[in-house]
Each structure stands twice: as C-alpha cells, then as structure tokens.
Amino acid sequence: MCVTCGCGDDNGVRVATPGHAHDHQSGHPHPHAHHDHGATETIVLGERVLARNDLLAAGTRSRLAARGIDVVNLMSSPGSGKTSLLERTISEAGDLRTICVVEGDQETTADAERIARAGARAVQVNTGAGCHLDADMVDRALATLDPPDGSLLFVENVGNLVCPALFDIGETRKVVVISVTEGDDKPLKYPHMFAVADLVVVNKTDLLPYVDFDLGALEKAARSLNPRVRVMPLSVRDGSNLDHWYAWLADLARPTRTGTQEKVGRA
Ligand code: MG
C-alpha cells in the first residue's frame, strides 16, 4: 500500500517472465529461486509498510553488492523513453557487462518482451492498482530473474513522478528520466523525485527545436532541490550524448569512483 497517495492495498501483484501465454495464480510467494524461464509465475503479494520496505531494501542492496551487482532504479513519467533507453543500452553496451532488467508496469508484459527481444534477461512485475515498485516486489522478481554475479541490473519503475521516489528498492543509484516534451517545470512540481535522484537524464533532445523546453531552467530547478545532482541531456533516438550515459554506467563498477559502502568492503 502506498502510504502517500492511498492507492489500494488489495491489488494483486504479478511477476511474469515474458514470452509465455499462460498464467497461474498463486496465493503464496514462490519459495525458491529457479532457473526455468519457460514458465510464467503469477504471485500475489501482500501489503508491506514503509519501515519494513526499507529494511528489506537494505538487505537486498547488501546481498547484491556482495555479488558485484549494481542496481539502477529508473524512474520517470510514462513515455519519457525508459524502455527505449534500455533497449539501446543493451544493444550498444550489453557485451561489456551482462544486463538484466526488472520491468514495472500496472499491466502487460510488453516492456519485458521488448527487453527480451533486445537480448537481455527480463522479468515483468505487474502492480495492478499499484503506482510504484517496492522492495518486496523487486525481491520476488529477483528470485525469478536470478541475475548473475557482476551484472548490471536495471529496475524500470512504474511510470509516475510521485510514489516511486519514496520507496527504496535496494538500488545502487536512482535515475530520473525526463523528456523535453514534458516541460522544464517538472522538478518544481514533483520535488521529491528530483531531490532523491543521483542523475537526471533529459531525453529526446532531438526534439528541442520543436518544443518550448529550457535546458538551463530544468538544470536550475533540479539543482535548487538537489545541488549536486548531475543533469545529462541525451537523445535515445539520434544517439547524441549516449557516450555520457555509458561512461556513467561504467563508473558504477569502479569502487573508487562509486564510493558505496558495500563496495568499500569488497575492494
Ligand atoms: Mg517502459
């Protein structure tokens, strides 16, 4: 249950592997990690409170860090280009490091299927009435996804700029994607999201000549909430500045640069 917007707590959450037509309902979480990607799992998950969420997320983060897995929580409005960014990243950087993806949407397995077609292992979480992923959903998705040691895990959160900001899912970094068609005033309207971000990706810069979007105003608004946040304009469509994105991802794997507590212990 979302403690902020009051979305229902009786919604069924389903975790599914793409490419398979049949679902089966289960009243219980899947008890074991498994490697059979030929079956679709349907799991009904219960309510979790925020404190329990944070505890669970901390456990996920340290468990994955110990295995050298970096987790990027991608958040945005619907339609900003998160899935397209992932498709292109898999195709252009996927041979440097194994990429796995947890896809979050209220319904459909469309995005997990797109990721699978792009060549990465993916699992879909459908949140039903829910407006965000939480640590429990991600934890259960990981039991099915089973990312290998040393891999780069993206979690594409449910598209909205409100609730996902409030839920720790065990990520290494939080990335907000905004596209130039959305307007440069979004940081001021949705401050929580931009306040917690490690990186703001500004997508669809190829459309800048056709829209009223002031990159400088966007950067100023984002930094008014989060003075050290990095703002990274790029275009998934024409590829401009994607080298900055790939360099940022590569830095995640460098302990001296990331400075995460988890990695200090492994260095
Ligand atoms: Mg998507």
Coordinates of N, CA, C and O in Angstrom, one line a residue, residues 17-190:
T17 N 7.6 -13.9 -16.4 CA 8.6 -14.0 -17.4 C 8.0 -13.8 -18.8 O 7.0 -14.4 -19.0
P18 N 8.6 -12.9 -19.6 CA 7.9 -12.7 -20.9 C 8.0 -13.9 -21.9 O 8.8 -14.8 -21.7
G19 N 7.0 -13.9 -22.8 CA 7.1 -14.9 -23.9 C 6.3 -16.1 -23.7 O 6.3 -17.0 -24.5
H20 N 5.5 -16.1 -22.6 CA 4.7 -17.3 -22.3 C 3.3 -16.9 -22.0 O 3.0 -16.0 -21.2
A21 N 2.3 -17.6 -22.6 CA 0.9 -17.1 -22.6 C 0.2 -17.4 -21.3 O -0.7 -16.7 -20.9
H22 N 0.5 -18.6 -20.7 CA -0.3 -19.0 -19.6 C 0.2 -18.4 -18.2 O 1.3 -18.3 -18.0
D23 N -0.8 -18.0 -17.5 CA -0.6 -17.5 -16.1 C -1.1 -18.5 -15.1 O -2.1 -19.2 -15.5
H24 N -0.6 -18.6 -14.0 CA -1.3 -19.4 -13.0 C -1.2 -18.6 -11.7 O -0.2 -18.0 -11.3
Q25 N -2.3 -18.6 -11.0 CA -2.4 -17.8 -9.8 C -1.8 -18.6 -8.6 O -1.9 -19.8 -8.6
S26 N -1.2 -17.8 -7.7 CA -0.6 -18.5 -6.6 C -0.9 -17.5 -5.4 O -0.6 -16.4 -5.5
G27 N -1.4 -18.1 -4.3 CA -1.6 -17.3 -3.1 C -0.4 -17.2 -2.3 O -0.4 -16.5 -1.3
H28 N 0.7 -17.8 -2.7 CA 1.9 -17.7 -1.9 C 3.1 -17.3 -2.8 O 3.2 -17.6 -3.9
P29 N 4.0 -16.6 -2.2 CA 5.2 -16.2 -2.9 C 6.0 -17.5 -3.4 O 5.9 -18.5 -2.7
H30 N 6.7 -17.4 -4.5 CA 7.5 -18.5 -4.9 C 8.6 -18.8 -3.9 O 9.3 -17.9 -3.6
P31 N 8.7 -20.0 -3.5 CA 9.5 -20.3 -2.3 C 11.0 -20.3 -2.7 O 11.9 -20.1 -1.8
H32 N 11.4 -20.6 -3.9 CA 12.8 -20.7 -4.2 C 13.1 -20.0 -5.5 O 12.3 -19.8 -6.4
A33 N 14.4 -19.5 -5.6 CA 14.9 -19.0 -6.9 C 14.9 -20.2 -7.8 O 15.1 -21.4 -7.4
H34 N 14.6 -19.9 -9.1 CA 14.7 -21.0 -10.1 C 15.3 -20.5 -11.4 O 15.4 -19.3 -11.6
H35 N 15.6 -21.4 -12.2 CA 16.3 -21.0 -13.5 C 15.4 -21.4 -14.7 O 15.9 -21.3 -15.8
D36 N 14.2 -21.8 -14.4 CA 13.3 -22.2 -15.5 C 12.6 -20.9 -16.1 O 11.6 -20.5 -15.5
H37 N 13.1 -20.4 -17.1 CA 12.5 -19.2 -17.7 C 11.4 -19.5 -18.7 O 10.9 -18.7 -19.4
G38 N 11.0 -20.8 -18.7 CA 10.0 -21.3 -19.6 C 8.6 -21.2 -19.0 O 7.6 -21.6 -19.6
A39 N 8.5 -20.8 -17.8 CA 7.2 -20.8 -17.1 C 6.9 -19.4 -16.6 O 7.7 -18.6 -16.3
T40 N 5.6 -19.0 -16.7 CA 5.2 -17.7 -16.2 C 4.7 -17.9 -14.8 O 3.9 -18.7 -14.4
E41 N 5.3 -17.1 -13.9 CA 4.9 -17.2 -12.5 C 3.9 -16.0 -12.2 O 4.1 -14.9 -12.6
T42 N 2.9 -16.4 -11.5 CA 2.0 -15.3 -11.0 C 1.9 -15.4 -9.5 O 1.6 -16.4 -8.9
I43 N 2.3 -14.3 -8.9 CA 2.4 -14.3 -7.5 C 1.6 -13.2 -6.9 O 1.6 -12.0 -7.3
V44 N 0.8 -13.5 -5.9 CA 0.0 -12.5 -5.2 C 0.8 -12.0 -4.0 O 1.2 -12.8 -3.2
L45 N 1.1 -10.8 -3.9 CA 2.0 -10.3 -2.8 C 1.1 -9.4 -1.9 O 0.2 -8.8 -2.2
G46 N 1.5 -9.5 -0.6 CA 0.7 -8.8 0.4 C 1.2 -7.4 0.6 O 2.2 -6.9 0.1
E47 N 0.5 -6.8 1.5 CA 0.8 -5.4 1.9 C 2.2 -5.3 2.7 O 2.5 -6.2 3.5
R48 N 2.9 -4.3 2.5 CA 4.1 -4.1 3.3 C 4.1 -2.6 3.7 O 3.8 -1.7 2.9
V49 N 4.5 -2.4 4.9 CA 4.6 -1.0 5.4 C 6.0 -0.4 5.0 O 6.9 -1.2 4.7
L50 N 6.1 0.9 5.0 CA 7.3 1.6 4.6 C 8.5 1.2 5.4 O 9.6 1.0 4.8
A51 N 8.4 1.0 6.7 CA 9.6 0.7 7.5 C 10.1 -0.7 7.1 O 11.3 -0.9 7.0
R52 N 9.2 -1.6 7.0 CA 9.6 -3.0 6.5 C 10.2 -2.9 5.1 O 11.1 -3.6 4.8
N53 N 9.6 -2.1 4.3 CA 10.2 -1.9 3.0 C 11.7 -1.5 3.0 O 12.5 -2.1 2.3
D54 N 12.0 -0.5 3.9 CA 13.4 0.0 3.9 C 14.3 -1.1 4.5 O 15.5 -1.2 4.0
L55 N 13.8 -1.9 5.4 CA 14.6 -3.0 6.0 C 14.9 -4.0 4.9 O 16.1 -4.5 4.7
L56 N 13.9 -4.4 4.2 CA 14.0 -5.4 3.1 C 15.0 -4.8 2.0 O 15.8 -5.6 1.5
A57 N 14.8 -3.6 1.7 CA 15.7 -2.9 0.6 C 17.1 -2.9 1.0 O 18.0 -3.2 0.2
A58 N 17.4 -2.7 2.3 CA 18.8 -2.7 2.8 C 19.4 -4.0 2.6 O 20.6 -4.2 2.3
G59 N 18.6 -5.1 2.9 CA 19.1 -6.4 2.8 C 19.4 -6.8 1.3 O 20.4 -7.4 1.0
T60 N 18.5 -6.4 0.4 CA 18.7 -6.6 -1.0 C 19.9 -5.9 -1.5 O 20.7 -6.5 -2.2
R61 N 20.1 -4.7 -1.0 CA 21.3 -3.9 -1.5 C 22.6 -4.5 -1.1 O 23.5 -4.7 -1.9
S62 N 22.7 -5.0 0.2 CA 23.9 -5.6 0.6 C 24.1 -6.9 0.0 O 25.3 -7.3 -0.3
R63 N 23.1 -7.7 -0.2 CA 23.2 -9.0 -0.8 C 23.7 -8.9 -2.3 O 24.6 -9.6 -2.7
L64 N 23.1 -7.9 -3.0 CA 23.5 -7.8 -4.4 C 24.9 -7.2 -4.5 O 25.7 -7.5 -5.4
A65 N 25.2 -6.2 -3.6 CA 26.6 -5.6 -3.6 C 27.6 -6.6 -3.4 O 28.7 -6.6 -4.0
A66 N 27.4 -7.6 -2.5 CA 28.3 -8.6 -2.2 C 28.6 -9.5 -3.4 O 29.7 -10.1 -3.5
R67 N 27.7 -9.5 -4.3 CA 27.8 -10.3 -5.6 C 28.2 -9.4 -6.7 O 28.2 -9.9 -7.9
G68 N 28.6 -8.2 -6.5 CA 29.1 -7.3 -7.5 C 28.0 -6.8 -8.5 O 28.3 -6.5 -9.6
I69 N 26.7 -6.9 -8.1 CA 25.6 -6.5 -8.9 C 25.2 -5.0 -8.6 O 24.9 -4.7 -7.4
D70 N 25.3 -4.2 -9.6 CA 24.9 -2.8 -9.4 C 23.4 -2.6 -9.9 O 23.0 -3.2 -10.9
V71 N 22.6 -1.9 -9.1 CA 21.2 -1.7 -9.4 C 20.9 -0.3 -9.7 O 21.1 0.6 -8.9
V72 N 20.3 0.0 -10.9 CA 19.9 1.3 -11.3 C 18.4 1.3 -11.3 O 17.7 0.6 -12.1
N73 N 17.8 2.2 -10.4 CA 16.3 2.4 -10.4 C 16.0 3.5 -11.3 O 16.3 4.7 -11.1
L74 N 15.3 3.1 -12.4 CA 14.9 4.1 -13.5 C 13.5 4.6 -13.2 O 12.6 3.8 -13.3
M75 N 13.4 5.9 -13.0 CA 12.0 6.4 -12.7 C 11.7 7.6 -13.6 O 12.6 8.3 -14.0
S76 N 10.4 7.7 -14.0 CA 10.0 8.8 -14.8 C 8.5 8.8 -15.0 O 7.8 8.0 -14.5
S77 N 8.0 9.8 -15.7 CA 6.6 9.8 -16.2 C 6.5 8.7 -17.2 O 7.5 8.3 -17.8
P78 N 5.3 8.2 -17.5 CA 5.1 7.3 -18.7 C 5.5 8.0 -19.9 O 5.2 9.2 -20.1
G79 N 6.2 7.3 -20.8 CA 6.5 7.8 -22.1 C 7.8 8.7 -22.3 O 8.0 9.3 -23.3
S80 N 8.6 8.7 -21.2 CA 9.8 9.5 -21.3 C 10.9 8.8 -22.1 O 11.9 9.4 -22.5
G81 N 10.8 7.5 -22.3 CA 11.8 6.8 -23.0 C 12.6 5.8 -22.2 O 13.8 5.5 -22.7
K82 N 12.2 5.4 -21.1 CA 13.0 4.5 -20.2 C 13.3 3.2 -21.0 O 14.4 2.7 -21.0
T83 N 12.2 2.6 -21.5 CA 12.4 1.3 -22.1 C 13.3 1.4 -23.4 O 14.1 0.6 -23.7
S84 N 13.1 2.5 -24.1 CA 13.9 2.7 -25.3 C 15.4 2.9 -25.0 O 16.3 2.4 -25.6
L85 N 15.6 3.6 -23.9 CA 17.0 3.8 -23.4 C 17.6 2.5 -23.0 O 18.8 2.2 -23.4
L86 N 16.8 1.6 -22.4 CA 17.3 0.3 -22.0 C 17.6 -0.6 -23.3 O 18.6 -1.2 -23.3
E87 N 16.7 -0.5 -24.2 CA 16.9 -1.3 -25.5 C 18.2 -0.9 -26.1 O 19.0 -1.8 -26.5
R88 N 18.4 0.4 -26.2 CA 19.6 0.8 -26.9 C 20.9 0.5 -26.1 O 21.9 0.2 -26.6
T89 N 20.8 0.6 -24.8 CA 21.9 0.3 -23.9 C 22.3 -1.1 -24.0 O 23.5 -1.5 -24.0
I90 N 21.3 -2.0 -24.0 CA 21.5 -3.4 -24.2 C 22.2 -3.7 -25.5 O 23.2 -4.5 -25.5
S91 N 21.8 -3.1 -26.5 CA 22.4 -3.4 -27.8 C 23.8 -2.8 -28.0 O 24.6 -3.3 -28.6
E92 N 24.0 -1.6 -27.3 CA 25.3 -1.0 -27.5 C 26.3 -1.2 -26.4 O 27.5 -1.0 -26.6
A93 N 25.9 -1.6 -25.2 CA 26.8 -1.8 -24.1 C 26.6 -3.1 -23.4 O 27.3 -3.4 -22.5
G94 N 25.7 -3.9 -24.0 CA 25.4 -5.2 -23.3 C 26.5 -6.2 -23.4 O 26.5 -7.2 -22.7
D95 N 27.5 -6.0 -24.3 CA 28.6 -7.0 -24.4 C 29.7 -6.7 -23.4 O 30.6 -7.4 -23.2
L96 N 29.6 -5.5 -22.8 CA 30.6 -5.1 -21.8 C 30.3 -5.7 -20.5 O 31.2 -6.0 -19.7
R97 N 29.0 -5.8 -20.2 CA 28.6 -6.3 -18.9 C 27.2 -6.9 -19.0 O 26.4 -6.3 -19.7
T98 N 27.0 -8.0 -18.4 CA 25.6 -8.6 -18.5 C 24.6 -7.7 -17.9 O 24.8 -7.2 -16.8
I99 N 23.5 -7.4 -18.7 CA 22.4 -6.6 -18.2 C 21.2 -7.4 -18.0 O 20.8 -8.2 -18.8
C100 N 20.5 -7.2 -16.9 CA 19.3 -7.8 -16.6 C 18.3 -6.7 -16.2 O 18.7 -5.6 -15.7
V101 N 17.0 -7.0 -16.4 CA 16.0 -5.9 -16.2 C 14.8 -6.4 -15.5 O 14.2 -7.4 -15.8
V102 N 14.4 -5.7 -14.4 CA 13.1 -5.9 -13.8 C 12.2 -4.8 -14.4 O 12.5 -3.6 -14.2
E103 N 11.1 -5.1 -15.0 CA 10.2 -4.1 -15.6 C 8.9 -4.0 -14.7 O 8.3 -5.0 -14.3
G104 N 8.6 -2.8 -14.4 CA 7.4 -2.5 -13.6 C 6.4 -1.7 -14.4 O 6.7 -0.7 -14.9
D105 N 5.2 -2.3 -14.5 CA 4.0 -1.6 -15.1 C 2.8 -2.1 -14.4 O 2.8 -3.2 -13.8
Q106 N 1.7 -1.3 -14.5 CA 0.5 -1.8 -13.9 C 0.0 -3.0 -14.6 O -0.4 -4.0 -13.9
E107 N 0.0 -3.0 -15.9 CA -0.4 -4.2 -16.7 C 0.5 -4.4 -17.9 O 1.2 -3.5 -18.3
T108 N 0.3 -5.5 -18.5 CA 1.0 -6.0 -19.7 C 2.5 -6.4 -19.4 O 3.1 -5.9 -18.5
T109 N 2.9 -7.4 -20.3 CA 4.3 -7.8 -20.2 C 5.1 -7.2 -21.4 O 6.1 -7.7 -21.8
A110 N 4.5 -6.1 -22.0 CA 5.0 -5.6 -23.3 C 6.5 -5.1 -23.1 O 7.3 -5.4 -24.0
D111 N 6.8 -4.5 -22.0 CA 8.2 -3.9 -21.9 C 9.2 -5.0 -21.6 O 10.3 -5.0 -22.2
A112 N 8.8 -6.0 -20.8 CA 9.7 -7.2 -20.6 C 10.0 -7.9 -21.9 O 11.1 -8.4 -22.2
E113 N 8.9 -8.0 -22.8 CA 9.1 -8.6 -24.1 C 10.1 -7.8 -25.0 O 10.9 -8.4 -25.7
R114 N 9.9 -6.5 -24.9 CA 10.9 -5.6 -25.7 C 12.3 -5.8 -25.2 O 13.2 -5.9 -26.0
I115 N 12.5 -5.9 -23.9 CA 13.8 -6.1 -23.3 C 14.4 -7.5 -23.7 O 15.6 -7.6 -24.1
A116 N 13.5 -8.5 -23.7 CA 14.0 -9.8 -24.1 C 14.4 -9.9 -25.5 O 15.4 -10.5 -25.9
R117 N 13.6 -9.2 -26.4 CA 13.9 -9.1 -27.8 C 15.3 -8.4 -28.0 O 16.0 -8.6 -29.0
A118 N 15.5 -7.4 -27.2 CA 16.8 -6.6 -27.3 C 18.0 -7.5 -26.9 O 19.1 -7.1 -27.1
G119 N 17.7 -8.6 -26.2 CA 18.8 -9.5 -25.8 C 19.2 -9.6 -24.4 O 20.2 -10.2 -24.1
A120 N 18.4 -9.1 -23.5 CA 18.7 -9.2 -22.0 C 17.6 -10.0 -21.3 O 16.5 -10.1 -21.8
R121 N 18.0 -10.6 -20.2 CA 17.1 -11.3 -19.4 C 16.2 -10.3 -18.7 O 16.6 -9.3 -18.2
A122 N 14.9 -10.6 -18.7 CA 13.9 -9.6 -18.1 C 12.8 -10.4 -17.4 O 12.4 -11.5 -17.8
V123 N 12.3 -9.7 -16.4 CA 11.1 -10.2 -15.7 C 10.1 -9.0 -15.5 O 10.6 -7.9 -15.3
Q124 N 8.8 -9.3 -15.7 CA 7.8 -8.2 -15.6 C 7.1 -8.3 -14.2 O 6.7 -9.4 -13.9
V125 N 7.0 -7.2 -13.6 CA 6.1 -7.1 -12.4 C 4.9 -6.2 -12.8 O 5.1 -5.1 -13.2
N126 N 3.7 -6.8 -12.7 CA 2.5 -6.0 -12.9 C 1.9 -5.7 -11.5 O 1.7 -6.6 -10.7
T127 N 1.8 -4.4 -11.3 CA 1.4 -3.9 -9.9 C -0.1 -3.8 -9.8 O -0.6 -3.4 -8.7
G128 N -0.9 -4.1 -10.8 CA -2.4 -3.9 -10.7 C -2.7 -2.5 -10.4 O -2.4 -1.6 -11.3
A129 N -3.3 -2.2 -9.3 CA -3.7 -0.8 -9.0 C -2.5 0.0 -8.4 O -2.6 1.2 -8.2
G130 N -1.4 -0.7 -8.2 CA -0.2 0.0 -7.5 C 0.5 0.9 -8.4 O 0.5 0.8 -9.6
C131 N 1.1 2.0 -7.8 CA 1.7 3.1 -8.6 C 3.2 3.1 -8.5 O 3.8 4.0 -9.0
H132 N 3.8 2.1 -7.9 CA 5.3 2.1 -7.8 C 5.7 0.6 -7.5 O 4.9 -0.2 -7.2
L133 N 7.0 0.4 -7.7 CA 7.6 -0.9 -7.2 C 8.0 -0.7 -5.8 O 8.4 0.4 -5.4
D134 N 8.0 -1.8 -5.0 CA 8.6 -1.7 -3.6 C 9.6 -2.8 -3.5 O 9.8 -3.6 -4.4
A135 N 10.3 -2.8 -2.4 CA 11.4 -3.7 -2.2 C 11.0 -5.2 -2.2 O 11.7 -6.1 -2.7
D136 N 9.8 -5.4 -1.7 CA 9.3 -6.8 -1.7 C 9.0 -7.3 -3.2 O 9.4 -8.4 -3.5
M137 N 8.4 -6.5 -4.0 CA 8.2 -6.8 -5.4 C 9.5 -7.1 -6.1 O 9.6 -8.1 -6.9
V138 N 10.5 -6.2 -5.9 CA 11.7 -6.4 -6.6 C 12.4 -7.7 -6.1 O 13.0 -8.4 -6.9
D139 N 12.4 -7.9 -4.8 CA 13.0 -9.1 -4.2 C 12.4 -10.4 -4.8 O 13.1 -11.3 -5.2
R140 N 11.1 -10.4 -5.0 CA 10.4 -11.6 -5.6 C 10.8 -11.7 -7.1 O 10.9 -12.8 -7.6
A141 N 10.8 -10.5 -7.7 CA 11.2 -10.6 -9.1 C 12.6 -11.1 -9.3 O 12.9 -11.9 -10.2
L142 N 13.5 -10.7 -8.4 CA 14.9 -11.2 -8.4 C 15.0 -12.7 -8.3 O 15.9 -13.4 -8.8
A143 N 14.1 -13.3 -7.5 CA 14.1 -14.8 -7.3 C 13.8 -15.5 -8.7 O 14.4 -16.5 -8.9
T144 N 13.1 -14.8 -9.5 CA 12.8 -15.4 -10.8 C 13.9 -15.0 -11.8 O 14.4 -15.8 -12.6
L145 N 14.3 -13.7 -11.8 CA 15.3 -13.2 -12.7 C 16.7 -13.8 -12.5 O 17.4 -14.1 -13.5
D146 N 17.1 -14.0 -11.3 CA 18.4 -14.6 -10.9 C 19.5 -14.0 -11.7 O 20.2 -14.6 -12.4
P147 N 19.8 -12.7 -11.5 CA 20.9 -12.0 -12.2 C 22.3 -12.6 -11.8 O 22.5 -12.9 -10.6
P148 N 23.1 -12.8 -12.8 CA 24.4 -13.4 -12.5 C 25.3 -12.4 -11.7 O 25.2 -11.2 -11.8
D149 N 26.3 -12.9 -11.0 CA 27.3 -12.1 -10.3 C 27.9 -11.1 -11.2 O 28.3 -11.5 -12.4
G150 N 28.1 -9.9 -10.8 CA 28.8 -8.9 -11.6 C 28.0 -8.2 -12.6 O 28.5 -7.4 -13.4
S151 N 26.7 -8.5 -12.6 CA 25.8 -8.0 -13.7 C 25.3 -6.6 -13.3 O 25.5 -6.1 -12.2
L152 N 24.8 -5.9 -14.3 CA 24.2 -4.6 -14.1 C 22.7 -4.8 -14.2 O 22.1 -5.3 -15.2
L153 N 22.0 -4.5 -13.1 CA 20.5 -4.7 -13.1 C 19.8 -3.4 -13.1 O 20.0 -2.5 -12.3
F154 N 18.9 -3.2 -14.1 CA 18.1 -2.1 -14.2 C 16.7 -2.5 -13.7 O 16.2 -3.5 -14.0
V155 N 16.1 -1.6 -12.9 CA 14.7 -1.7 -12.5 C 14.0 -0.5 -13.1 O 14.2 0.6 -12.7
E156 N 13.1 -0.8 -14.1 CA 12.3 0.2 -14.7 C 11.0 0.3 -13.9 O 10.2 -0.5 -13.9
N157 N 11.0 1.4 -13.1 CA 9.8 1.6 -12.2 C 8.6 1.9 -12.9 O 8.6 2.3 -14.1
V158 N 7.5 1.8 -12.2 CA 6.2 2.2 -12.8 C 6.2 3.7 -13.1 O 6.8 4.5 -12.4
G159 N 5.7 4.1 -14.3 CA 5.8 5.4 -14.8 C 4.9 6.4 -14.0 O 3.7 6.5 -14.2
N160 N 5.6 7.1 -13.1 CA 5.0 8.3 -12.5 C 6.0 9.0 -11.6 O 7.0 8.4 -11.2
L161 N 5.9 10.3 -11.4 CA 6.9 11.1 -10.8 C 6.7 11.3 -9.3 O 7.3 12.1 -8.7
V162 N 5.7 10.5 -8.7 CA 5.4 10.7 -7.3 C 5.8 9.6 -6.4 O 6.9 9.6 -5.9
C163 N 5.0 8.5 -6.4 CA 5.3 7.4 -5.4 C 6.6 6.7 -5.5 O 7.2 6.4 -4.5
P164 N 7.1 6.4 -6.7 CA 8.4 5.7 -6.8 C 9.5 6.4 -6.1 O 10.5 5.7 -5.6
A165 N 9.5 7.7 -5.9 CA 10.5 8.4 -5.2 C 10.6 8.0 -3.8 O 11.7 8.2 -3.1
L166 N 9.6 7.5 -3.2 CA 9.5 7.3 -1.7 C 9.9 5.9 -1.3 O 10.0 5.6 -0.1
F167 N 10.0 5.0 -2.3 CA 10.3 3.6 -2.0 C 11.7 3.1 -2.4 O 12.0 3.1 -3.5
D168 N 12.5 2.8 -1.3 CA 13.8 2.2 -1.6 C 13.6 0.8 -2.1 O 12.8 0.0 -1.5
I169 N 14.2 0.4 -3.2 CA 14.0 -0.9 -3.7 C 15.4 -1.7 -3.6 O 15.5 -2.7 -4.2
G170 N 16.3 -1.1 -2.9 CA 17.7 -1.7 -2.8 C 18.6 -1.3 -3.9 O 19.6 -2.0 -4.2
E171 N 18.3 -0.2 -4.6 CA 19.1 0.3 -5.7 C 20.5 0.8 -5.3 O 20.6 1.3 -4.1
T172 N 21.4 0.8 -6.2 CA 22.7 1.5 -6.0 C 22.6 3.0 -6.4 O 23.2 3.8 -5.7
R173 N 21.8 3.3 -7.4 CA 21.6 4.6 -7.9 C 20.1 4.8 -8.3 O 19.5 3.9 -8.8
K174 N 19.6 6.0 -8.1 CA 18.3 6.4 -8.6 C 18.5 7.4 -9.8 O 19.2 8.4 -9.6
V175 N 17.9 7.0 -10.9 CA 18.0 7.9 -12.1 C 16.6 8.3 -12.4 O 15.6 7.5 -12.5
V176 N 16.4 9.6 -12.6 CA 15.1 10.1 -13.1 C 15.3 10.5 -14.6 O 16.3 11.1 -15.0
V177 N 14.4 10.0 -15.4 CA 14.4 10.3 -16.9 C 13.3 11.3 -17.1 O 12.1 11.1 -16.7
I178 N 13.6 12.4 -17.7 CA 12.5 13.4 -18.2 C 12.8 13.7 -19.6 O 13.9 13.7 -20.1
S179 N 11.7 13.8 -20.4 CA 11.9 14.1 -21.8 C 11.5 15.5 -22.0 O 10.7 16.1 -21.3
V180 N 12.0 16.1 -23.1 CA 11.8 17.6 -23.3 C 10.4 17.9 -23.6 O 10.0 19.1 -23.5
T181 N 9.6 16.9 -24.0 CA 8.2 17.2 -24.3 C 7.4 17.4 -23.0 O 6.2 17.8 -23.1
E182 N 8.0 17.1 -21.9 CA 7.2 17.1 -20.6 C 7.2 18.5 -19.9 O 6.4 18.8 -19.1
G183 N 8.2 19.3 -20.3 CA 8.3 20.7 -19.7 C 9.4 20.8 -18.7 O 9.6 19.8 -18.0
D184 N 10.0 21.9 -18.7 CA 11.2 22.1 -17.8 C 10.8 22.4 -16.3 O 11.6 22.7 -15.5
D185 N 9.5 22.5 -16.1 CA 9.0 22.9 -14.7 C 8.8 21.6 -13.8 O 8.4 21.8 -12.7
K186 N 9.0 20.5 -14.3 CA 8.7 19.2 -13.6 C 9.4 19.1 -12.3 O 8.9 18.6 -11.3
P187 N 10.7 19.5 -12.1 CA 11.4 19.4 -10.8 C 10.6 20.1 -9.7 O 10.5 19.7 -8.6
L188 N 10.2 21.3 -10.1 CA 9.5 22.1 -9.1 C 8.1 21.6 -8.7 O 7.6 21.7 -7.6
K189 N 7.5 20.9 -9.7 CA 6.1 20.3 -9.5 C 6.2 19.0 -8.7 O 5.3 18.6 -8.0
Y190 N 7.3 18.3 -9.0 CA 7.5 16.9 -8.4 C 8.8 16.9 -7.6 O 9.7 16.1 -8.0

